[in-house]
Amino acid sequence: MRRANMSLMLRSLRSGDPRSRARLATETGLSKGTTSTLIADLVGLGLVREDERERTGAVGRPGTAIAIDGGRVFGVGMEINVDYLALTVVDLRGRTVHSAVAALDIASTPVAEVLDQLARLIEDAMRLARARDGQIVGIGIGAPGIVDLESGSVRFAPNLGWHGVAVARELAARLGPAGPPIRLENDSKLGAVAEFSVRENQDIEDLLYLSADVGVGAGIVAGGRLMRGWSGFSGEVGHLPIGPQGVACPCGRTGCWELNVGLNAFLALAADQGDVVHDRSVPLEERLRALRGRADSGDGRVLAALSTLAANLSIGLSVLVDVLNPRMIVLGGYFPSFSDFLLAPITAALEARRMDLGSSAILVGSKLGLTSAARGGAQLVLEDVFEDPTIAASK
Ligand SMILES: [Zn+2]
């Protein structure tokens, strides 16, 4: 009961400005006495603080206002990508306090070495939290492919060449007893969690997030909830059979959509092999900036590649719109680097195929950059604190 009330109070504080105990009591329907006790408990756990003044706008002496304390409790999110590892540290107020991206060609790096590097990134974050006298409540890691939530392992990630990698167990062994709890989730699903939380229109409950690097995947939020499917396989849209017929995909199938719209397909269309944009030792963001520069200066080859990409994206998105009826579609991964060239032709293609008279889905490029999955991972573990604030005590 106490735990549930603490959760209610913390969630109530998450939305809106800092405010007085009296107002919080009214909003939550709890008595003033209970409210004061709960707030004292939350202050004790380092989750809220009472040094801010209530902004009522009323004349007179301002009262003490209660606010979520962002400085003590952190969630860490990570992404294992084909081309890089990303880490982000988010505080309880949702602010990013640290992030790091390390370029790494994962498929040609031994798994143990990738795990060592992940562990080092986590240790950096743990040092940062300690230096602020704070704690990391959990680590949410996104990986491409099929993930087993229960064991925290990657069952199959074709573009990494990983089969049955026990990520959570291996990292826990490297971090030792001081290591925070680890959760593994599919990267596109974490990207969807992050995009859903930063959507400007809070009325939107049905969102489709399309992530794109070498692989392409979708994270689906339906009715405000992340859709996983019965075995967590939902959203593997990169392997829909709407790509180049007969061409083999690392997943074992042929003709997959990501062979048309994934990063490698786009790079092959946009530049010859040997061009710097194919060099995987160069950070992806730098390579995308170079291509974006060429598009802006009217490079015919890059513009033709973008036009082909828009056409191929439209085919798959029209299928997804028919199946899922999203209100909003967010293009992530490498797509937002080219939003100006992609959004208009895709919107027009979707509009041309629309059957009903209702309004179409809103198509936008992600504003979170390449690390939206990492951000989603951090939010996933911080959500556990809002669910059960007492976990912050187990330092
Ligand atoms: Zn495939």
Short mmCIF file of C-alpha atoms and ligand atoms in Angstrom, two decimals:
data_model
loop_
_atom_site.label_atom_id
_atom_site.label_comp_id
_atom_site.label_asym_id
_atom_site.label_seq_id
_atom_site.Cartn_x
_atom_site.Cartn_y
_atom_site.Cartn_z
CA MET A 1 0.00 0.00 0.00
CA ARG A 2 2.77 2.41 1.03
CA ARG A 3 4.74 1.46 -2.09
CA ALA A 4 1.72 2.08 -4.31
CA ASN A 5 1.12 5.49 -2.70
CA MET A 6 4.77 6.45 -3.10
CA SER A 7 4.49 5.51 -6.77
CA LEU A 8 1.30 7.58 -7.09
CA MET A 9 3.02 10.60 -5.50
CA LEU A 10 6.16 10.32 -7.64
CA ARG A 11 4.13 9.98 -10.86
CA SER A 12 2.02 12.94 -9.86
CA LEU A 13 5.21 15.02 -9.42
CA ARG A 14 6.49 13.94 -12.83
CA SER A 15 3.79 15.88 -14.61
CA GLY A 16 3.69 19.60 -14.01
CA ASP A 17 5.63 22.12 -12.00
CA PRO A 18 6.91 21.76 -8.42
CA ARG A 19 4.03 22.30 -6.00
CA SER A 20 3.00 22.38 -2.37
CA ARG A 21 2.10 19.41 -0.15
CA ALA A 22 -1.45 20.72 0.07
CA ARG A 23 -1.88 20.70 -3.71
CA LEU A 24 -0.31 17.25 -4.02
CA ALA A 25 -2.73 15.96 -1.38
CA THR A 26 -5.68 17.34 -3.34
CA GLU A 27 -4.42 15.93 -6.64
CA THR A 28 -3.70 12.45 -5.33
CA GLY A 29 -6.75 12.26 -3.07
CA LEU A 30 -4.53 11.32 -0.09
CA SER A 31 -4.79 12.95 3.33
CA LYS A 32 -2.40 15.76 4.22
CA GLY A 33 -0.78 13.61 6.90
CA THR A 34 -0.21 10.69 4.52
CA THR A 35 1.12 13.08 1.87
CA SER A 36 3.66 14.56 4.29
CA THR A 37 4.86 11.10 5.38
CA LEU A 38 5.19 9.91 1.78
CA ILE A 39 7.16 12.99 0.79
CA ALA A 40 9.49 12.56 3.75
CA ASP A 41 10.08 8.95 2.63
CA LEU A 42 10.74 10.03 -0.97
CA VAL A 43 13.15 12.74 0.22
CA GLY A 44 14.94 10.08 2.27
CA LEU A 45 15.39 7.96 -0.85
CA GLY A 46 16.88 10.92 -2.74
CA LEU A 47 13.96 10.98 -5.20
CA VAL A 48 12.36 14.32 -4.36
CA ARG A 49 13.48 17.56 -2.75
CA GLU A 50 11.74 20.52 -1.22
CA ASP A 51 13.97 23.48 -1.84
CA GLU A 52 12.08 24.99 -4.74
CA ARG A 53 9.38 27.56 -4.28
CA GLU A 54 5.90 27.00 -5.55
CA ARG A 55 5.08 29.11 -8.58
CA THR A 56 1.49 29.96 -7.89
CA GLY A 57 1.60 33.50 -9.16
CA ALA A 58 -0.33 34.48 -6.05
CA VAL A 59 0.61 37.49 -4.00
CA GLY A 60 2.28 36.81 -0.66
CA ARG A 61 4.96 34.57 0.74
CA PRO A 62 5.69 31.59 -1.54
CA GLY A 63 5.31 28.18 0.10
CA THR A 64 7.77 25.30 -0.03
CA ALA A 65 7.28 23.34 -3.19
CA ILE A 66 8.13 19.71 -3.77
CA ALA A 67 9.96 18.63 -6.91
CA ILE A 68 11.54 15.50 -8.30
CA ASP A 69 15.23 15.48 -7.44
CA GLY A 70 17.12 14.85 -10.67
CA GLY A 71 20.57 14.75 -9.15
CA ARG A 72 20.76 11.44 -7.32
CA VAL A 73 19.12 8.64 -9.25
CA PHE A 74 20.15 7.73 -12.79
CA GLY A 75 19.19 5.24 -15.47
CA VAL A 76 21.75 4.06 -17.99
CA GLY A 77 20.75 3.18 -21.53
CA MET A 78 22.96 1.52 -24.11
CA GLU A 79 22.72 0.45 -27.71
CA ILE A 80 24.67 -2.28 -29.44
CA ASN A 81 24.59 -1.23 -33.07
CA VAL A 82 26.24 -2.73 -36.15
CA ASP A 83 28.58 0.27 -36.38
CA TYR A 84 28.80 1.65 -32.86
CA LEU A 85 28.15 1.29 -29.16
CA ALA A 86 26.21 4.11 -27.50
CA LEU A 87 25.63 4.94 -23.86
CA THR A 88 23.48 7.61 -22.27
CA VAL A 89 22.86 8.48 -18.64
CA VAL A 90 19.46 10.02 -17.87
CA ASP A 91 18.40 11.45 -14.51
CA LEU A 92 15.04 10.94 -12.81
CA ARG A 93 13.75 14.18 -14.35
CA GLY A 94 14.48 12.83 -17.83
CA ARG A 95 17.52 14.99 -18.51
CA THR A 96 20.53 13.51 -20.28
CA VAL A 97 23.58 14.03 -18.06
CA HIS A 98 26.16 12.08 -20.05
CA SER A 99 26.42 10.30 -23.38
CA ALA A 100 29.12 8.52 -25.32
CA VAL A 101 29.34 6.87 -28.73
CA ALA A 102 32.18 4.53 -29.71
CA ALA A 103 32.59 3.57 -33.38
CA LEU A 104 33.05 -0.20 -33.62
CA ASP A 105 32.53 -2.71 -36.42
CA ILE A 106 30.74 -5.24 -34.20
CA ALA A 107 30.32 -8.06 -36.73
CA SER A 108 34.10 -8.37 -37.21
CA THR A 109 34.97 -7.90 -33.52
CA PRO A 110 35.07 -10.93 -31.18
CA VAL A 111 31.98 -11.00 -28.93
CA ALA A 112 34.11 -11.01 -25.75
CA GLU A 113 35.83 -7.81 -26.86
CA VAL A 114 32.49 -6.08 -27.54
CA LEU A 115 31.31 -7.09 -24.07
CA ASP A 116 34.56 -5.81 -22.53
CA GLN A 117 34.03 -2.46 -24.21
CA LEU A 118 30.40 -2.29 -23.05
CA ALA A 119 31.55 -3.03 -19.50
CA ARG A 120 34.12 -0.22 -19.67
CA LEU A 121 31.45 2.27 -20.81
CA ILE A 122 29.23 1.18 -17.90
CA GLU A 123 32.11 1.55 -15.43
CA ASP A 124 32.61 5.14 -16.65
CA ALA A 125 28.92 5.83 -15.97
CA MET A 126 29.16 4.21 -12.52
CA ARG A 127 32.13 6.46 -11.67
CA LEU A 128 30.15 9.49 -12.82
CA ALA A 129 27.20 8.53 -10.59
CA ARG A 130 29.50 7.95 -7.61
CA ALA A 131 31.16 11.33 -8.14
CA ARG A 132 27.71 12.93 -7.83
CA ASP A 133 26.91 10.83 -4.77
CA GLY A 134 24.14 9.23 -6.81
CA GLN A 135 23.22 5.75 -7.90
CA ILE A 136 22.41 3.92 -11.11
CA VAL A 137 19.16 2.01 -10.69
CA GLY A 138 19.54 -0.10 -13.81
CA ILE A 139 20.96 -0.51 -17.28
CA GLY A 140 18.65 -0.93 -20.28
CA ILE A 141 20.45 -2.25 -23.34
CA GLY A 142 19.07 -2.31 -26.87
CA ALA A 143 20.32 -4.84 -29.41
CA PRO A 144 19.21 -5.43 -32.99
CA GLY A 145 17.40 -8.69 -33.65
CA ILE A 146 15.59 -11.21 -31.48
CA VAL A 147 16.10 -10.71 -27.77
CA ASP A 148 15.14 -12.99 -24.89
CA LEU A 149 13.82 -10.66 -22.18
CA GLU A 150 13.84 -13.30 -19.45
CA SER A 151 17.53 -14.25 -19.71
CA GLY A 152 18.76 -10.94 -21.14
CA SER A 153 20.36 -12.64 -24.12
CA VAL A 154 20.46 -12.00 -27.86
CA ARG A 155 18.91 -15.06 -29.50
CA PHE A 156 19.66 -14.03 -33.07
CA ALA A 157 21.03 -10.78 -34.47
CA PRO A 158 21.78 -11.46 -38.16
CA ASN A 159 23.59 -8.18 -38.82
CA LEU A 160 25.90 -8.68 -35.81
CA GLY A 161 26.39 -12.37 -36.61
CA TRP A 162 25.35 -13.13 -33.02
CA HIS A 163 23.59 -16.35 -31.99
CA GLY A 164 22.75 -16.92 -28.33
CA VAL A 165 24.92 -14.26 -26.66
CA ALA A 166 24.14 -13.99 -22.92
CA VAL A 167 24.70 -10.22 -22.74
CA ALA A 168 23.22 -9.59 -19.27
CA ARG A 169 25.01 -12.54 -17.65
CA GLU A 170 28.37 -11.75 -19.31
CA LEU A 171 28.20 -8.08 -18.32
CA ALA A 172 27.15 -8.90 -14.75
CA ALA A 173 30.23 -11.14 -14.47
CA ARG A 174 32.47 -8.32 -15.71
CA LEU A 175 30.93 -5.65 -13.45
CA GLY A 176 30.95 -7.72 -10.26
CA PRO A 177 28.58 -7.35 -7.30
CA ALA A 178 28.48 -3.52 -7.55
CA GLY A 179 27.00 -3.73 -11.05
CA PRO A 180 23.43 -2.43 -11.48
CA PRO A 181 20.70 -4.79 -12.73
CA ILE A 182 20.71 -5.21 -16.53
CA ARG A 183 17.77 -5.49 -18.93
CA LEU A 184 18.00 -6.29 -22.60
CA GLU A 185 15.41 -5.27 -25.21
CA ASN A 186 15.20 -4.99 -28.98
CA ASP A 187 16.72 -1.68 -30.13
CA SER A 188 13.77 -0.54 -32.26
CA LYS A 189 11.38 -1.10 -29.36
CA LEU A 190 13.55 1.07 -27.11
CA GLY A 191 13.66 3.71 -29.84
CA ALA A 192 9.85 3.67 -29.90
CA VAL A 193 9.75 4.12 -26.10
CA ALA A 194 12.03 7.17 -26.40
CA GLU A 195 10.12 8.71 -29.30
CA PHE A 196 6.77 8.15 -27.59
CA SER A 197 7.97 9.99 -24.49
CA VAL A 198 9.13 13.07 -26.42
CA ARG A 199 6.14 13.33 -28.78
CA GLU A 200 4.84 16.88 -28.81
CA ASN A 201 1.18 15.95 -29.12
CA GLN A 202 0.34 14.02 -25.95
CA ASP A 203 -2.95 12.86 -27.48
CA ILE A 204 -1.06 10.55 -29.83
CA GLU A 205 -1.32 6.98 -28.56
CA ASP A 206 -0.47 5.03 -31.73
CA LEU A 207 3.05 5.53 -32.95
CA LEU A 208 5.25 3.60 -35.35
CA TYR A 209 9.00 4.08 -35.05
CA LEU A 210 11.16 2.88 -37.92
CA SER A 211 14.82 2.47 -37.02
CA ALA A 212 17.40 2.16 -39.73
CA ASP A 213 21.06 1.40 -39.86
CA VAL A 214 22.27 -1.74 -41.64
CA GLY A 215 19.13 -3.43 -40.37
CA VAL A 216 15.66 -1.95 -40.37
CA GLY A 217 13.14 -2.59 -37.62
CA ALA A 218 10.00 -1.11 -36.16
CA GLY A 219 8.92 -0.32 -32.63
CA ILE A 220 5.17 -0.19 -32.30
CA VAL A 221 3.25 1.72 -29.63
CA ALA A 222 -0.45 0.87 -29.85
CA GLY A 223 -2.99 2.46 -27.52
CA GLY A 224 -0.11 3.95 -25.53
CA ARG A 225 1.58 0.60 -24.88
CA LEU A 226 4.65 -1.00 -26.43
CA MET A 227 3.62 -3.96 -28.55
CA ARG A 228 5.96 -6.95 -28.22
CA GLY A 229 4.01 -9.84 -29.73
CA TRP A 230 3.80 -13.24 -28.02
CA SER A 231 7.53 -14.01 -28.32
CA GLY A 232 8.93 -10.49 -28.70
CA PHE A 233 9.28 -10.81 -32.47
CA SER A 234 6.95 -7.95 -33.42
CA GLY A 235 8.38 -5.19 -35.57
CA GLU A 236 10.88 -7.25 -37.60
CA VAL A 237 9.68 -5.37 -40.66
CA GLY A 238 13.12 -5.20 -42.29
CA HIS A 239 12.58 -8.82 -43.26
CA LEU A 240 9.25 -8.35 -45.03
CA PRO A 241 9.50 -9.89 -48.52
CA ILE A 242 9.24 -6.59 -50.37
CA GLY A 243 12.92 -6.07 -51.20
CA PRO A 244 14.99 -7.15 -54.20
CA GLN A 245 13.70 -10.57 -55.29
CA GLY A 246 16.12 -13.49 -54.90
CA VAL A 247 18.82 -11.52 -53.05
CA ALA A 248 20.01 -13.32 -49.89
CA CYS A 249 19.68 -11.59 -46.49
CA PRO A 250 21.86 -12.46 -43.44
CA CYS A 251 18.62 -13.57 -41.74
CA GLY A 252 18.42 -16.60 -44.02
CA ARG A 253 15.55 -15.34 -46.16
CA THR A 254 15.72 -13.68 -49.55
CA GLY A 255 14.19 -10.46 -50.86
CA CYS A 256 14.06 -8.64 -47.50
CA TRP A 257 13.00 -4.97 -47.36
CA GLU A 258 16.15 -3.86 -45.50
CA LEU A 259 18.21 -4.93 -48.53
CA ASN A 260 16.48 -1.98 -50.24
CA VAL A 261 16.22 0.59 -47.47
CA GLY A 262 18.97 -0.33 -44.99
CA LEU A 263 22.14 1.73 -44.67
CA ASN A 264 24.30 -0.53 -46.86
CA ALA A 265 21.78 -0.42 -49.69
CA PHE A 266 21.65 3.36 -49.54
CA LEU A 267 25.44 3.75 -49.35
CA ALA A 268 25.89 1.44 -52.36
CA LEU A 269 23.45 3.56 -54.36
CA ALA A 270 25.00 6.85 -53.24
CA ALA A 271 28.75 6.20 -53.65
CA ASP A 272 31.28 3.77 -55.16
CA GLN A 273 33.09 1.24 -52.97
CA GLY A 274 36.32 2.88 -51.80
CA ASP A 275 34.51 6.17 -51.14
CA VAL A 276 35.04 7.38 -47.56
CA VAL A 277 31.31 6.98 -46.77
CA HIS A 278 31.82 3.19 -46.89
CA ASP A 279 34.66 3.29 -44.33
CA ARG A 280 33.22 1.81 -41.14
CA SER A 281 36.13 3.03 -39.03
CA VAL A 282 34.79 6.57 -39.61
CA PRO A 283 31.92 7.46 -37.23
CA LEU A 284 28.56 7.04 -38.96
CA GLU A 285 27.47 10.58 -38.10
CA GLU A 286 30.48 11.96 -39.98
CA ARG A 287 29.77 9.82 -43.05
CA LEU A 288 26.12 10.88 -43.06
CA ARG A 289 27.15 14.55 -42.80
CA ALA A 290 29.35 14.09 -45.87
CA LEU A 291 26.46 12.57 -47.85
CA ARG A 292 24.08 15.24 -46.64
CA GLY A 293 26.56 17.88 -47.85
CA ARG A 294 26.65 16.27 -51.28
CA ALA A 295 22.85 16.17 -51.46
CA ASP A 296 22.67 19.86 -50.50
CA SER A 297 25.14 20.76 -53.23
CA GLY A 298 23.04 18.91 -55.81
CA ASP A 299 25.18 15.78 -56.32
CA GLY A 300 23.14 13.84 -58.90
CA ARG A 301 24.16 10.40 -57.65
CA VAL A 302 23.17 11.08 -54.04
CA LEU A 303 19.90 12.74 -55.07
CA ALA A 304 19.00 9.74 -57.25
CA ALA A 305 19.84 7.41 -54.34
CA LEU A 306 17.55 9.42 -52.05
CA SER A 307 14.74 9.32 -54.58
CA THR A 308 15.05 5.51 -54.91
CA LEU A 309 15.18 5.23 -51.12
CA ALA A 310 12.00 7.30 -50.75
CA ALA A 311 10.19 5.08 -53.28
CA ASN A 312 11.28 1.87 -51.55
CA LEU A 313 10.39 3.25 -48.13
CA SER A 314 6.94 4.23 -49.39
CA ILE A 315 6.18 0.64 -50.42
CA GLY A 316 6.89 -0.81 -46.98
CA LEU A 317 5.35 2.07 -45.05
CA SER A 318 2.11 1.77 -47.03
CA VAL A 319 1.92 -1.87 -45.88
CA LEU A 320 2.58 -0.87 -42.27
CA VAL A 321 0.01 1.92 -42.40
CA ASP A 322 -2.61 -0.55 -43.64
CA VAL A 323 -1.77 -3.09 -40.93
CA LEU A 324 -1.22 -0.83 -37.93
CA ASN A 325 -3.08 2.41 -38.63
CA PRO A 326 -0.53 4.56 -36.75
CA ARG A 327 -1.33 8.19 -36.06
CA MET A 328 2.34 9.10 -36.17
CA ILE A 329 5.32 7.57 -37.97
CA VAL A 330 8.82 8.51 -36.80
CA LEU A 331 11.75 7.78 -39.09
CA GLY A 332 14.88 7.10 -37.04
CA GLY A 333 18.44 5.86 -37.52
CA TYR A 334 20.10 7.34 -40.60
CA PHE A 335 16.85 8.56 -42.20
CA PRO A 336 16.55 11.91 -40.30
CA SER A 337 19.86 13.06 -41.84
CA PHE A 338 17.86 13.28 -45.07
CA SER A 339 14.41 14.30 -43.79
CA ASP A 340 14.19 17.20 -46.27
CA PHE A 341 14.56 14.78 -49.15
CA LEU A 342 12.47 11.88 -47.83
CA LEU A 343 9.44 13.17 -45.93
CA ALA A 344 7.67 14.99 -48.78
CA PRO A 345 7.81 12.21 -51.43
CA ILE A 346 6.90 9.50 -48.88
CA THR A 347 3.99 11.57 -47.52
CA ALA A 348 2.75 12.09 -51.08
CA ALA A 349 3.02 8.36 -51.86
CA LEU A 350 1.14 7.38 -48.69
CA GLU A 351 -1.51 10.01 -49.40
CA ALA A 352 -1.99 8.68 -52.94
CA ARG A 353 -2.75 5.19 -51.58
CA ARG A 354 -5.06 6.31 -48.77
CA MET A 355 -8.51 4.73 -48.89
CA ASP A 356 -10.46 6.25 -46.01
CA LEU A 357 -11.51 9.84 -45.52
CA GLY A 358 -9.88 10.22 -42.12
CA SER A 359 -6.67 12.13 -41.61
CA SER A 360 -3.37 10.53 -42.62
CA ALA A 361 -0.55 9.52 -40.32
CA ILE A 362 1.88 12.30 -39.46
CA LEU A 363 5.36 11.48 -40.84
CA VAL A 364 8.36 13.00 -39.06
CA GLY A 365 12.09 12.46 -38.70
CA SER A 366 13.43 11.61 -35.24
CA LYS A 367 15.02 14.49 -33.35
CA LEU A 368 16.79 12.20 -30.91
CA GLY A 369 19.71 11.39 -33.19
CA LEU A 370 21.41 8.04 -33.52
CA THR A 371 21.12 7.27 -29.83
CA SER A 372 17.35 7.12 -29.38
CA ALA A 373 17.51 3.40 -28.47
CA ALA A 374 19.98 4.17 -25.67
CA ARG A 375 17.69 6.90 -24.38
CA GLY A 376 14.76 4.48 -24.46
CA GLY A 377 16.83 1.96 -22.47
CA ALA A 378 17.48 4.53 -19.74
CA GLN A 379 13.78 5.43 -19.63
CA LEU A 380 12.82 1.77 -19.35
CA VAL A 381 14.87 1.28 -16.17
CA LEU A 382 13.86 4.65 -14.69
CA GLU A 383 10.23 3.63 -15.17
CA ASP A 384 10.90 0.88 -12.59
CA VAL A 385 11.59 3.62 -10.00
CA PHE A 386 8.25 5.30 -10.75
CA GLU A 387 6.62 1.86 -10.43
CA ASP A 388 8.35 1.05 -7.12
CA PRO A 389 10.26 3.99 -5.58
CA THR A 390 11.68 1.76 -2.83
CA ILE A 391 14.13 0.14 -5.28
CA ALA A 392 16.17 3.36 -5.00
CA ALA A 393 17.02 2.27 -1.44
CA SER A 394 18.91 -0.85 -2.49
CA LYS A 395 22.15 0.98 -3.05
ZN ZN B 1 16.11 -10.70 -43.87
#
